[in-house]
Coordinates of C-alpha atoms in Angstrom, one line a residue:
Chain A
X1 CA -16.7 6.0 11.6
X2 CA -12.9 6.2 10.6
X3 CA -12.0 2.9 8.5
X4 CA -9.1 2.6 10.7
X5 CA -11.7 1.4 13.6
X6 CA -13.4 -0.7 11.0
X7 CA -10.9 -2.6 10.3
X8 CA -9.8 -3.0 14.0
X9 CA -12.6 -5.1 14.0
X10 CA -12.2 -6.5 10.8
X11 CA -9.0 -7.5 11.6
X12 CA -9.8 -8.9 15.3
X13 CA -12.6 -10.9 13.9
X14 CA -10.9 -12.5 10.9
X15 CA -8.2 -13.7 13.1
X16 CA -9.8 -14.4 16.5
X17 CA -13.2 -16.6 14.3
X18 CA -11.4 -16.5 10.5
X19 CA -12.5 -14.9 7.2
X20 CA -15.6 -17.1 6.8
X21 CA -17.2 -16.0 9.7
X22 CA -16.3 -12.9 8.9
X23 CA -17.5 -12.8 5.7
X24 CA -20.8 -13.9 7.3
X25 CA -20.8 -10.4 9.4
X26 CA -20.3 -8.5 7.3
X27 CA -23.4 -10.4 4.6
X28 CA -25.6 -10.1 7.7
X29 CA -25.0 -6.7 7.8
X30 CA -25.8 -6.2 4.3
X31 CA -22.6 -3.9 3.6
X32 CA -22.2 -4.7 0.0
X33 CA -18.5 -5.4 0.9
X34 CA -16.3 -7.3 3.5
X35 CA -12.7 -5.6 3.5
X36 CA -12.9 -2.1 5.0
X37 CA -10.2 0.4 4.1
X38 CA -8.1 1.3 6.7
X39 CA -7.6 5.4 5.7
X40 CA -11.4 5.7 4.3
X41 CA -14.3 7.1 6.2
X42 CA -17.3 5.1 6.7
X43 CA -20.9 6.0 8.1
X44 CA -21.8 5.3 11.5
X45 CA -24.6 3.3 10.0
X46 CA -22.6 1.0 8.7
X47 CA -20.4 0.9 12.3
X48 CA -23.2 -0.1 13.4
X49 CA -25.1 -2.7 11.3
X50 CA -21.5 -4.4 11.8
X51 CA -21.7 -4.4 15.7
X52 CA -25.2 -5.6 15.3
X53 CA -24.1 -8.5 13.1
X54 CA -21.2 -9.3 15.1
X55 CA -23.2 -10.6 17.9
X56 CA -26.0 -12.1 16.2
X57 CA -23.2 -13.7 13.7
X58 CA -21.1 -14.5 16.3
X59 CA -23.0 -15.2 19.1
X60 CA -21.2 -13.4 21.8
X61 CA -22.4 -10.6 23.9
X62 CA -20.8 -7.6 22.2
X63 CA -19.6 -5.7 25.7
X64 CA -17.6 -8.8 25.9
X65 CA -16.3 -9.4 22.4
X66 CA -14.9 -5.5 22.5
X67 CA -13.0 -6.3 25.2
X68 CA -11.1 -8.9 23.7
X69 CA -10.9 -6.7 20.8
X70 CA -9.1 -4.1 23.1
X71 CA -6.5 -7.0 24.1
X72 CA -6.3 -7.7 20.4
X73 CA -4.7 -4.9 19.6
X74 CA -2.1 -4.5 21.7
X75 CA -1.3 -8.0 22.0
X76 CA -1.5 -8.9 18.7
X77 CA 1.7 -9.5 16.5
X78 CA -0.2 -8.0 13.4
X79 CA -0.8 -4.7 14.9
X80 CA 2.2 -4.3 16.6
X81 CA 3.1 -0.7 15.2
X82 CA -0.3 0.2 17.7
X83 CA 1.3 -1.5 21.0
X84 CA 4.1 0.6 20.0
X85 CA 3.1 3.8 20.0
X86 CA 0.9 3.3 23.2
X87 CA 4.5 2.3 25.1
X88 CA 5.4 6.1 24.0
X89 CA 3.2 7.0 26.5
X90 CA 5.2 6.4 29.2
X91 CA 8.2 4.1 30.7
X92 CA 6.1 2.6 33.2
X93 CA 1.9 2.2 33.4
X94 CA 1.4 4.6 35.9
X95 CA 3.0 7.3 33.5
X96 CA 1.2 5.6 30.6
X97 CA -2.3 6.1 32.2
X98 CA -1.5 9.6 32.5
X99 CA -0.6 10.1 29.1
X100 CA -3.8 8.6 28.1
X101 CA -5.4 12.0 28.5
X102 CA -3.3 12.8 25.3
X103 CA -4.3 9.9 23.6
X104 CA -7.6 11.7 21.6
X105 CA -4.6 14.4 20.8
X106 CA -1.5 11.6 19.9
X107 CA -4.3 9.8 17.2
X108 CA -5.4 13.0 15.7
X109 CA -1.7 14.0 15.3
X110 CA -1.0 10.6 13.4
X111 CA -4.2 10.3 11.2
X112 CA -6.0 13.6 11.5
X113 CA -9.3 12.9 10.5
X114 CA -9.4 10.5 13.5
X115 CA -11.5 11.7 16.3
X116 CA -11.7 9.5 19.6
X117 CA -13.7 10.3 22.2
X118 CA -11.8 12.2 25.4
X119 CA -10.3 10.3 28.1
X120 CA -9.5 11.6 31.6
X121 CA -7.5 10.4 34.5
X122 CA -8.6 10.5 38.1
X123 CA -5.9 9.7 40.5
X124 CA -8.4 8.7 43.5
X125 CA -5.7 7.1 45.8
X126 CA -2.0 6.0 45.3
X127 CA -2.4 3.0 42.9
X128 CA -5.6 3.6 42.5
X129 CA -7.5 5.5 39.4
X130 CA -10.0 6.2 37.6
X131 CA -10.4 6.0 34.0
X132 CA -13.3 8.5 32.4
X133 CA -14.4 7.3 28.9
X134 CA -16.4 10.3 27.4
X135 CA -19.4 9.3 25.0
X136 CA -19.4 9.5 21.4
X137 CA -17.9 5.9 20.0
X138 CA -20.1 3.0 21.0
X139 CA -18.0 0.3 23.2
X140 CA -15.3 2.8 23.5
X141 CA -15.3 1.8 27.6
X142 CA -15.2 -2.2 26.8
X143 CA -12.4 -1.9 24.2
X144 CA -10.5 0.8 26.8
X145 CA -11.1 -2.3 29.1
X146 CA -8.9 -4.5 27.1
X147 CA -6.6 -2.3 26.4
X148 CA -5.8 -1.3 29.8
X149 CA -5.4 -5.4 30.7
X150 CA -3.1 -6.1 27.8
X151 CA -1.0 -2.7 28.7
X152 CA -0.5 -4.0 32.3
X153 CA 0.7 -7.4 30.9
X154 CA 2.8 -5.5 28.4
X155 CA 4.6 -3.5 31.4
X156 CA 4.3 -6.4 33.5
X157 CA 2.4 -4.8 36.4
X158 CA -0.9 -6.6 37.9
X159 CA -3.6 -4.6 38.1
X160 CA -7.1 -5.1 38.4
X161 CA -9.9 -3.2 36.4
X162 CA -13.7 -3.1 36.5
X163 CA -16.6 -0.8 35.1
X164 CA -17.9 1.5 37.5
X165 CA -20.7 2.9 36.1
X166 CA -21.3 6.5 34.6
X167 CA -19.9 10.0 36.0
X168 CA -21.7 12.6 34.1
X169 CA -22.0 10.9 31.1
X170 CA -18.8 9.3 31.0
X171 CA -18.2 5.6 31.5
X172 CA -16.2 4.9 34.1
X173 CA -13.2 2.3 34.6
X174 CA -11.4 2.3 37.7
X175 CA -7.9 0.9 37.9
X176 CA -5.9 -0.3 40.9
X177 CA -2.8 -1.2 40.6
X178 CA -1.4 -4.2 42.6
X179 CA 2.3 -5.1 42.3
X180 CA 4.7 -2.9 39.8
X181 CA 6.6 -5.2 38.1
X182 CA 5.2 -8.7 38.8
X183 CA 5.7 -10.2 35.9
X184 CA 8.3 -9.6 33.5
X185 CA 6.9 -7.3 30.9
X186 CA 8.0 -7.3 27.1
X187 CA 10.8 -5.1 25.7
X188 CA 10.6 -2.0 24.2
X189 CA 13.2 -0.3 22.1
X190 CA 12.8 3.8 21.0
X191 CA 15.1 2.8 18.3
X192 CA 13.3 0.4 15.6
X193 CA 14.0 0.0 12.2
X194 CA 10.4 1.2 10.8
X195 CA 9.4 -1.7 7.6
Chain B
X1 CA 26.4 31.9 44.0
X2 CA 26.3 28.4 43.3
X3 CA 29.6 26.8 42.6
X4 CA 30.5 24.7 39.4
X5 CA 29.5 21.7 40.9
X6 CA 26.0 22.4 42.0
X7 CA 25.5 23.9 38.4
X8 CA 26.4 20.3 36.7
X9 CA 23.8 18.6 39.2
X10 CA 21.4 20.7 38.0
X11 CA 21.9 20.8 34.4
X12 CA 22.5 16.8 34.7
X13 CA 18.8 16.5 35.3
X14 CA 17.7 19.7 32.9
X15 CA 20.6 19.4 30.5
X16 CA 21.3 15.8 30.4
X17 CA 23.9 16.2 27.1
X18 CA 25.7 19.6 28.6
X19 CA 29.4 19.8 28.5
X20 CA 31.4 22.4 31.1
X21 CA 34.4 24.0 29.5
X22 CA 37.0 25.2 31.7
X23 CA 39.1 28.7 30.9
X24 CA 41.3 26.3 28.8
X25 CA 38.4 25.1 26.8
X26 CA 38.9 21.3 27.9
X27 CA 35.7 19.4 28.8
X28 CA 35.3 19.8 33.1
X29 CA 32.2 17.8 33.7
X30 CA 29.4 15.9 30.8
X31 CA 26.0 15.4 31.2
X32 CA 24.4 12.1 31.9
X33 CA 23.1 11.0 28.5
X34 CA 26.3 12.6 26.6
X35 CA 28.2 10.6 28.6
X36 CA 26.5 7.3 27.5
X37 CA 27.2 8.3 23.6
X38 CA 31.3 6.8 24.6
X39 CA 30.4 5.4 27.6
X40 CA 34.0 4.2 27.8
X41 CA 35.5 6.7 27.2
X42 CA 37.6 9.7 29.7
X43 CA 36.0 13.2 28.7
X44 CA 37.6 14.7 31.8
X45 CA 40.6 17.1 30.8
X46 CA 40.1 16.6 26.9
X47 CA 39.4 19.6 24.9
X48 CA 36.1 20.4 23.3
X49 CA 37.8 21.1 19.7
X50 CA 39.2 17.7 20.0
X51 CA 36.6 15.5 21.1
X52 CA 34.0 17.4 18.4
X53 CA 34.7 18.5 15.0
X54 CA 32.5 21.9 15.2
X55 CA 31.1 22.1 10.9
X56 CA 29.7 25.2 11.7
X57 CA 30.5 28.3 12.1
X58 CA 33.2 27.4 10.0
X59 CA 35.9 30.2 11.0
X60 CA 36.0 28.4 14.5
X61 CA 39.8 27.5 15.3
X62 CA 40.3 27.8 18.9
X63 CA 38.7 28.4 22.4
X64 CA 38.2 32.2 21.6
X65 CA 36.5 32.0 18.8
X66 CA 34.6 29.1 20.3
X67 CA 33.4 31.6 23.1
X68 CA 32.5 34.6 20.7
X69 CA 29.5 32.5 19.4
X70 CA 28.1 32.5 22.4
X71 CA 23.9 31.8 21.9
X72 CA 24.4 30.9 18.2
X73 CA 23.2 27.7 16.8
X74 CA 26.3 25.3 16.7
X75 CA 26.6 22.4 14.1
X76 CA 29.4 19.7 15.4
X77 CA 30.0 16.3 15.0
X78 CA 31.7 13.5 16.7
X79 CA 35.7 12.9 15.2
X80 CA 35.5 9.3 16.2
X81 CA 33.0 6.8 14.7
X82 CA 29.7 6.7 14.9
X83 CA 30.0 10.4 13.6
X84 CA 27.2 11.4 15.1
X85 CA 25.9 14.8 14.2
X86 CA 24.6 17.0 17.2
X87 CA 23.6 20.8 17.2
X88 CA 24.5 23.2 20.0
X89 CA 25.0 25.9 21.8
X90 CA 27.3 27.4 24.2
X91 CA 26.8 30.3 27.1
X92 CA 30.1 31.7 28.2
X93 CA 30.4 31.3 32.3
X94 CA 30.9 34.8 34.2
X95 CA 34.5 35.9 35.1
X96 CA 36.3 33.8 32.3
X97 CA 35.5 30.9 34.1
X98 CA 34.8 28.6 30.6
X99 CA 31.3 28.0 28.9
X100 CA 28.5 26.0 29.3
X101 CA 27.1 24.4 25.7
X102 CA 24.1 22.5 25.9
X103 CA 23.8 19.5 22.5
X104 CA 21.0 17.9 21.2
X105 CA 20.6 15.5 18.2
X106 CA 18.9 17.4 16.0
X107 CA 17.4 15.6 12.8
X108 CA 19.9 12.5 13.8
X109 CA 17.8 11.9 16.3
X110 CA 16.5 8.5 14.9
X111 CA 19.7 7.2 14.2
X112 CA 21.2 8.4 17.7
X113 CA 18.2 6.2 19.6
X114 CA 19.3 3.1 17.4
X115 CA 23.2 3.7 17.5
X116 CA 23.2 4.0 21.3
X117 CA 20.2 2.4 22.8
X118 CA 18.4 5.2 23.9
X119 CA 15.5 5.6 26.1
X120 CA 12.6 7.9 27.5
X121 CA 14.9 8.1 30.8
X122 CA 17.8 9.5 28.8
X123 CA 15.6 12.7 27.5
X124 CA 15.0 15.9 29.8
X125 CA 11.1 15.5 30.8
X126 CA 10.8 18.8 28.7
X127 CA 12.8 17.2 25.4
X128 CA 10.0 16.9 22.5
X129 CA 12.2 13.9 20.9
X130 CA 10.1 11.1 22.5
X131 CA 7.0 13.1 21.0
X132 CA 9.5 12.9 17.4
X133 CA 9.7 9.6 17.5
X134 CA 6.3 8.6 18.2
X135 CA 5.4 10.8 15.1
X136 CA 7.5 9.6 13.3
X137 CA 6.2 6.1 13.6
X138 CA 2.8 6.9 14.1
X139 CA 3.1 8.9 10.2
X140 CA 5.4 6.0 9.1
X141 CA 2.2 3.7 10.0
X142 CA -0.4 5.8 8.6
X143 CA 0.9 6.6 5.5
X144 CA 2.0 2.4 5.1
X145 CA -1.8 2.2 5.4
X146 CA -2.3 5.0 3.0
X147 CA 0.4 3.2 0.8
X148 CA -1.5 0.0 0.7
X149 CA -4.6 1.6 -0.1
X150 CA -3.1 3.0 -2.8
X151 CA -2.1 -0.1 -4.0
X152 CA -5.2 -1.8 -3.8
X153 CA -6.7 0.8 -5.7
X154 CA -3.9 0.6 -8.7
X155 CA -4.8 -2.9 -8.6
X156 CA -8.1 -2.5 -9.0
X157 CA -7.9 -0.2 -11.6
X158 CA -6.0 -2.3 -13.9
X159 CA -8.7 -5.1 -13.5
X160 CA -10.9 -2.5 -14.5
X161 CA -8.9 -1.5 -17.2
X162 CA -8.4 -4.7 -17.9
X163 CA -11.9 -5.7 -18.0
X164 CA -12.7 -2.9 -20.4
X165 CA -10.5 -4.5 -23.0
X166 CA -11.7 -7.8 -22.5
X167 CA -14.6 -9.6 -24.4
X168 CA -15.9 -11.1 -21.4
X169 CA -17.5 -14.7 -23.5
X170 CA -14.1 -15.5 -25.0
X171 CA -11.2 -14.0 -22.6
X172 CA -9.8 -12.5 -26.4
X173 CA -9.2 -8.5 -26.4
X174 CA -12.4 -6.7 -27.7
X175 CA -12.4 -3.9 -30.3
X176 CA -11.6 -1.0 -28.0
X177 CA -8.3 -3.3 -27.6
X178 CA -7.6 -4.1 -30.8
X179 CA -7.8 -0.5 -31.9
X180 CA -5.7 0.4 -29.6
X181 CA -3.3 -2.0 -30.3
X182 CA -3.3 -1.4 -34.3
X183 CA -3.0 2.2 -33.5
X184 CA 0.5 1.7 -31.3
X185 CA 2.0 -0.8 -34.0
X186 CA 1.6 1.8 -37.2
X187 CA 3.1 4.4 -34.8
X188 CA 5.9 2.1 -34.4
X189 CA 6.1 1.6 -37.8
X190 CA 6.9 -2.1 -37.6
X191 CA 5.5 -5.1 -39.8
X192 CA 2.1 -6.9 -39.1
X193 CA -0.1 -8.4 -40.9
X194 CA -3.6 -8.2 -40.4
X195 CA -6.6 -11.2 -40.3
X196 CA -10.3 -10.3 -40.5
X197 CA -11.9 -14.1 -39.8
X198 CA -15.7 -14.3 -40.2
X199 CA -17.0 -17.5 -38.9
X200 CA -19.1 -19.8 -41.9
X201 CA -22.5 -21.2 -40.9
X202 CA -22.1 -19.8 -37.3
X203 CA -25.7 -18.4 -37.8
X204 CA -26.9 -21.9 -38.4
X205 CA -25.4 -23.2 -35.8
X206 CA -27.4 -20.6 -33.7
X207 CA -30.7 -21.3 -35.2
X208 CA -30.7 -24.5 -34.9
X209 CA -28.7 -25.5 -31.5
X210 CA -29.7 -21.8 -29.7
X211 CA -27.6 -19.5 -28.1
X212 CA -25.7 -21.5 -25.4
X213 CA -24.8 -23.9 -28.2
X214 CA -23.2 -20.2 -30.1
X215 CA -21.7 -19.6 -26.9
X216 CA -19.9 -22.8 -26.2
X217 CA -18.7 -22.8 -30.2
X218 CA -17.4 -19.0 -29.7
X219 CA -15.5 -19.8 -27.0
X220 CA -14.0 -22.8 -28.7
X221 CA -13.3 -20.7 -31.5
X222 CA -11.2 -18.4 -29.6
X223 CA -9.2 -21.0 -27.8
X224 CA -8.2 -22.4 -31.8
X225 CA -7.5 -18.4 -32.6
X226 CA -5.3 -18.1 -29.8
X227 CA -3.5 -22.1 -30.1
X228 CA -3.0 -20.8 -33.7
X229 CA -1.1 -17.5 -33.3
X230 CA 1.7 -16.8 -30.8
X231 CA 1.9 -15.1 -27.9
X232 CA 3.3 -11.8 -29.5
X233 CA -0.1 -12.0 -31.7
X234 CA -3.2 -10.1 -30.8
X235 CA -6.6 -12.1 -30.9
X236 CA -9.6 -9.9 -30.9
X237 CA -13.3 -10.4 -30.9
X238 CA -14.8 -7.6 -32.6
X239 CA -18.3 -8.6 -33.5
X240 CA -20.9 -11.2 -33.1
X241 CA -19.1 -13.8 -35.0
X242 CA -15.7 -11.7 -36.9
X243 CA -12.2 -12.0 -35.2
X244 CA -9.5 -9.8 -36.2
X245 CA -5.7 -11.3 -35.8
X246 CA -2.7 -8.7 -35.6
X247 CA 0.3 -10.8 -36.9
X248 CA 3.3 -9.1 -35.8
X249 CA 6.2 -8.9 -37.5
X250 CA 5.2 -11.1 -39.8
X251 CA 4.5 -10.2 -43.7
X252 CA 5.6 -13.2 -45.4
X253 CA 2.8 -14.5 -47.5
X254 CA 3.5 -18.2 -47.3
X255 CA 3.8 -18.1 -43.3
X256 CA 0.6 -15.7 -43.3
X257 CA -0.9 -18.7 -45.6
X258 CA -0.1 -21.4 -43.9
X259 CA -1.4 -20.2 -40.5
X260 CA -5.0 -19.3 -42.0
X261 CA -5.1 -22.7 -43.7
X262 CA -4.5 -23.9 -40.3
X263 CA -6.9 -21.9 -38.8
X264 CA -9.9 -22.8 -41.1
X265 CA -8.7 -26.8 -40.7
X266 CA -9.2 -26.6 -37.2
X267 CA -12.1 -24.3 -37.4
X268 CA -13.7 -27.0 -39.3
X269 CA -13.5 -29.8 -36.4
X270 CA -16.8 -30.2 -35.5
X271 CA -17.1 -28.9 -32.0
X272 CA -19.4 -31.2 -29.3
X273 CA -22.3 -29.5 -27.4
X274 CA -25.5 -31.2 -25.6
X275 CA -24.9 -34.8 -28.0
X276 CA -24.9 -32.5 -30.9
X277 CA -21.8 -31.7 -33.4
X278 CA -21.3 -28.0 -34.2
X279 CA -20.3 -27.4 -38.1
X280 CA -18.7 -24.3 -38.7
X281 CA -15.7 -22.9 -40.9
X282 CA -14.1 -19.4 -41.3
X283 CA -13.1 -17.6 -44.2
X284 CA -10.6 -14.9 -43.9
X285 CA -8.7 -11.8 -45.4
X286 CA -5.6 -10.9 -44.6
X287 CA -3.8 -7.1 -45.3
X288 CA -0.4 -6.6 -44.6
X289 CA 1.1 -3.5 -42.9
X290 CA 4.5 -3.2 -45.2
X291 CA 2.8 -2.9 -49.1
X292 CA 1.8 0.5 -50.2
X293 CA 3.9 2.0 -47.5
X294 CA 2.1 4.1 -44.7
X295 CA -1.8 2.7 -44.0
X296 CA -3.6 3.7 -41.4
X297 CA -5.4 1.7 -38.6
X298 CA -9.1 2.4 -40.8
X299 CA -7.5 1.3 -44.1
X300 CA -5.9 -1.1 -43.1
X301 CA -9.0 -3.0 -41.7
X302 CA -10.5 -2.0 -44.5
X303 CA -8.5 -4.0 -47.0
X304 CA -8.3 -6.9 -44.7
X305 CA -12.2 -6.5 -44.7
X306 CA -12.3 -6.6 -48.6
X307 CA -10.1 -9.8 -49.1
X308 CA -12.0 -11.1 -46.6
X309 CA -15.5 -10.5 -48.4
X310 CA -13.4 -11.5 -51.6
X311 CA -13.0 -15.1 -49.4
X312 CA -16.5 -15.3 -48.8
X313 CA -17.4 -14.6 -52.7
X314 CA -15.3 -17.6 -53.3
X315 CA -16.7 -19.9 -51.3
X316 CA -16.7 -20.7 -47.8
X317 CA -13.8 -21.7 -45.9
X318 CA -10.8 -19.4 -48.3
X319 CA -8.2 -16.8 -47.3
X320 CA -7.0 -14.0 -49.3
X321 CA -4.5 -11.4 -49.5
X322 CA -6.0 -7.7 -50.3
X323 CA -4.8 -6.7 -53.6
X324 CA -5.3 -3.4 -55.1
X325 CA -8.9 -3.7 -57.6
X326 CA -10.5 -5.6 -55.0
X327 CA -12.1 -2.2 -54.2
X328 CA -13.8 -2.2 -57.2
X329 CA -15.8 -5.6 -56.6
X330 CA -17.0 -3.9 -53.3
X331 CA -18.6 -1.4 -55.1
X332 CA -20.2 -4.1 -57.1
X333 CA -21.5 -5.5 -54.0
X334 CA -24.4 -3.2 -53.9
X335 CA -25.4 -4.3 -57.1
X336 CA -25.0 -7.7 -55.4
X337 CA -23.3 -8.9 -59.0
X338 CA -22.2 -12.3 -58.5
X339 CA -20.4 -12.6 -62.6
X340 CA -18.6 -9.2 -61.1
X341 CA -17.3 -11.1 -57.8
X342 CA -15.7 -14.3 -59.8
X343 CA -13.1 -12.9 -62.0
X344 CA -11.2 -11.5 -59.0
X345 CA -11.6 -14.6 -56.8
X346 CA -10.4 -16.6 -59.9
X347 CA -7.3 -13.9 -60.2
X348 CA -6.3 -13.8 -56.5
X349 CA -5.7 -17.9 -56.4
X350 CA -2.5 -17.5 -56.4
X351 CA -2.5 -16.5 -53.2
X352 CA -5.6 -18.7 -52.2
X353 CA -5.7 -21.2 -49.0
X354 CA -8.7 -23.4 -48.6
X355 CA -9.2 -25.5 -45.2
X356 CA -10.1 -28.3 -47.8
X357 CA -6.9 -28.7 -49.5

């Protein structure tokens, strides 16, 4: 799995339960190591030991824990280039669902050795969608989940999301979309001077 | 037909930074997002030539020649500040009516969204900029994380580099260090002095208190080597019990003397482990870099080698300066000669320090 994933979660847990704990994952996972680096590629084994570890470590079901993760990184001050390139997707959420069909396309063009899973779009009723999370990354759905919340907060549209199941293969999120603008979302210039 | 007007609706939401040249080549209508570039200002009436400073084609002087490059890239700029530089390019409009030129940023793109607050809304839904910019972050970000990971890895090659040259009981350099060192101060030709420092009665000490009790000695050993010689100097460990000090630019004999006689007094403080008291001394050679002109890294440690077994065959706890003939007791040695040994400890006092003195 691409290290940039791995340290997603390296960097959620260290600052959601601190370095200690942390460093307790990653022992229980028997990695050898606890910093991952972002632009190396790691097994899937490893992925996975971590995951494993996370919610014996951390005693949280994992489903859940992803979630947050999802939130994480867009909400997060440290990762704030990521929130910005998801607001490219579109100047309000509606457009930015739709441009999640892209998103496998907009990573690989960033980092291209980084392959998510495909994402599609079903527009079932006006304000109303469904999300399609192909198979391929484990929790992909759960952290999509979060994402989707912390984007809605971001615009500053109230929506409300839940896990629908599978559609060939796919796990499903649907979307619906209550009030456009409700709150007042946070700023976003094109224009920013890059670090 | 469609008239004028009509036209500039539709390129406003196609063409949002088209201009409309009348016959006289003055600006007749400006498209929604040029228009925001000087929001404050009146483009109505103005002339193109005026407003923009065309940089390209360069023969371009008035409205005719304006019109005859009609589909060819145009390079222009703004003449008032922020210069803004924009490509283009201009159609001319049937019957002599004026042109149409369509702008875009071009590479200024990035500054253009900063200068003038640009966003998504102000780009045709076809215009690949907002696909730029996120590129040009998402690459900005990726190679940051690229950068750091080089950075770690520079880092953690010098550690290991560092490590390599290290003589992990003491902290002091190791051979491989020392060599290297000697190697780079005869290439640079400058003055040094080198020390070879055997410890006396370390093996005792060894025997007797076992190897932690060696350990805890070394180590105190090379904290004295290092309090001894200044920061300049090179302290290196370079065999179970031998030290070799680099002295640089340093080859006067009385300064060389006094800091061994130093170095053997303080060798000589017994050193506390487990109740016990650790009794050691050192004796030492010392070859300088300036005598005898050119020496090389191997002869030099050679002399400093054969003063320093010259020390030894004195007694314990001495220091002496290589002097040419002391090759000759070294030959002795084999013979293991001691009468051979005497007469050139007894010649070299001169320039003998004791720790006892």
């Amino acid at each position: 799995m691409h290290g940039l994933i791995n340290r997603a979660i390296q960097a959620f847990v260290c600052s959601t339960y601190g370095v200690s704990r942390w460093r307790d994952v990653t022992d229980s996972a028997g990695l050898g190591f606890s910093e991952f680096e972002a632009m190396l590629i790691y097994t899937d084994e490893q992925s996975q030991k971590l995951l494993v570890a996370m919610e014996q470590v951390l005693e949280r079901p994992l489903p859940e824990m992803l979630e947050d993760m999802g939130t994480f990184l867009v909400s997060n001050p440290q990762v704030e280039a990521l929130r910005r390139l998801l607001r490219f997707g579109g100047v309000n959420y509606v457009e930015f669902l739709h441009s999640l069909d892209d998103l496998p396309d907009r990573a690989r063009l960033a980092v291209a050795d980084l392959h998510l899973p495909g994402l599609e779009l079903l527009e079932t009723a006006p304000g109303q969608f469904k999300l399609l999370c192909q198979s391929g990354l484990p929790g992909y759905a759960n952290v999509m989940m979060g994402v989707l919340r912390a984007m809605a907060d971001d615009y500053g549209d109230l929506v409300i999301l839940e896990h629908s199941g599978t559609q060939d293969g796919a796990e499903v999120i649907s979307v619906m979309l209550v009030e456009t603008e409700f709150a007042e979302g946070r700023t976003f210039d094109l224009g920013v001077k890059l670090p | 037909m469609i008239s004028l007007s009509q036209l500039a609706d539709m390129a406003a939401k196609i063409a949002p930074m088209h201009v409309l040249l009348d016959s006289e080549g003055r600006i007749s209508r400006v498209g929604p997002t040029l228009q925001k570039l000087r929001a404050d200002q009146d483009w109505i009436g103005r002339p193109f030539l005026e407003v923009f400073d065309l940089l390209r084609p360069r023969y371009i002087q008035n409205l005719d020649d304006l019109l005859r490059t009609s589909g060819a890239k145009l390079h222009l700029k703004f003449r008032d500040d922020p210069q803004t530089g924009l490509k283009g390019v201009l159609a001319p409009l049937p019957g002599e009516l004026g042109a149409f030129v369509n702008l875009s940023f071009g590479i200024s793109v990035l500054d253009a969204v900063r200068d003038y607050d640009l966003t998504s809304a102000d780009f045709s839904a076809t215009d690949l900029t907002i696909e730029m910019l996120y590129l040009v972050e998402a690459k900005s970000a990726a190679m940051e994380a690229s950068r750091q990971l080089n950075l770690r890895l520079q880092g953690a090659k010098i550690a290991a580099e560092e490590q390599a040259y290290t003589d992990t009981l003491t902290g002091l350099k190791n051979r491989r260090a020392m060599d290297h060192i000697l190697e780079r101060m005869i290439s640079t030709g400058r003055n040094f002095s080198v020390m070879q420092v055997d410890l006396d009665f370390f093996k005792a000490v060894n025997d007797s208190l076992g190897h932690a009790a060696g350990d805890t000695v070394l180590q105190k050993v090379a904290s004295i080597m290092v309090e001894c010689t200044r920061s300049i100097d090179t302290v290196a460990r370079v065999g179970g019990d031998e030290f070799v000090l680099i002295i640089d630019n340093l080859v006067d004999r009385a300064k060389l003397g006094d800091i061994a006689k130093r170095l053997i007094c303080q060798l000589e403080e017994p050193i506390p482990y487990g109740g016990q008291l650790c009794r050691i001394s050192g004796s030492i050679g010392t070859a300088l870099s300036a005598t005898g002109g050119q020496k090389n890294a191997a002869q030099l440690l050679k002399e400093a080698d054969m003063a320093l077994y010259a020390a030894k065959r004195a007694g314990r706890a001495c220091h002496f300066f290589y002097q040419p003939g002391m090759e000759s007791v070294d030959l002795n040695e084999e013979v293991d000669d001691p009468s051979t040994a005497a007469p050139v400890a007894a010649e070299s006092n001169g320039s003998q320090t004791s720790g006892d003195a």
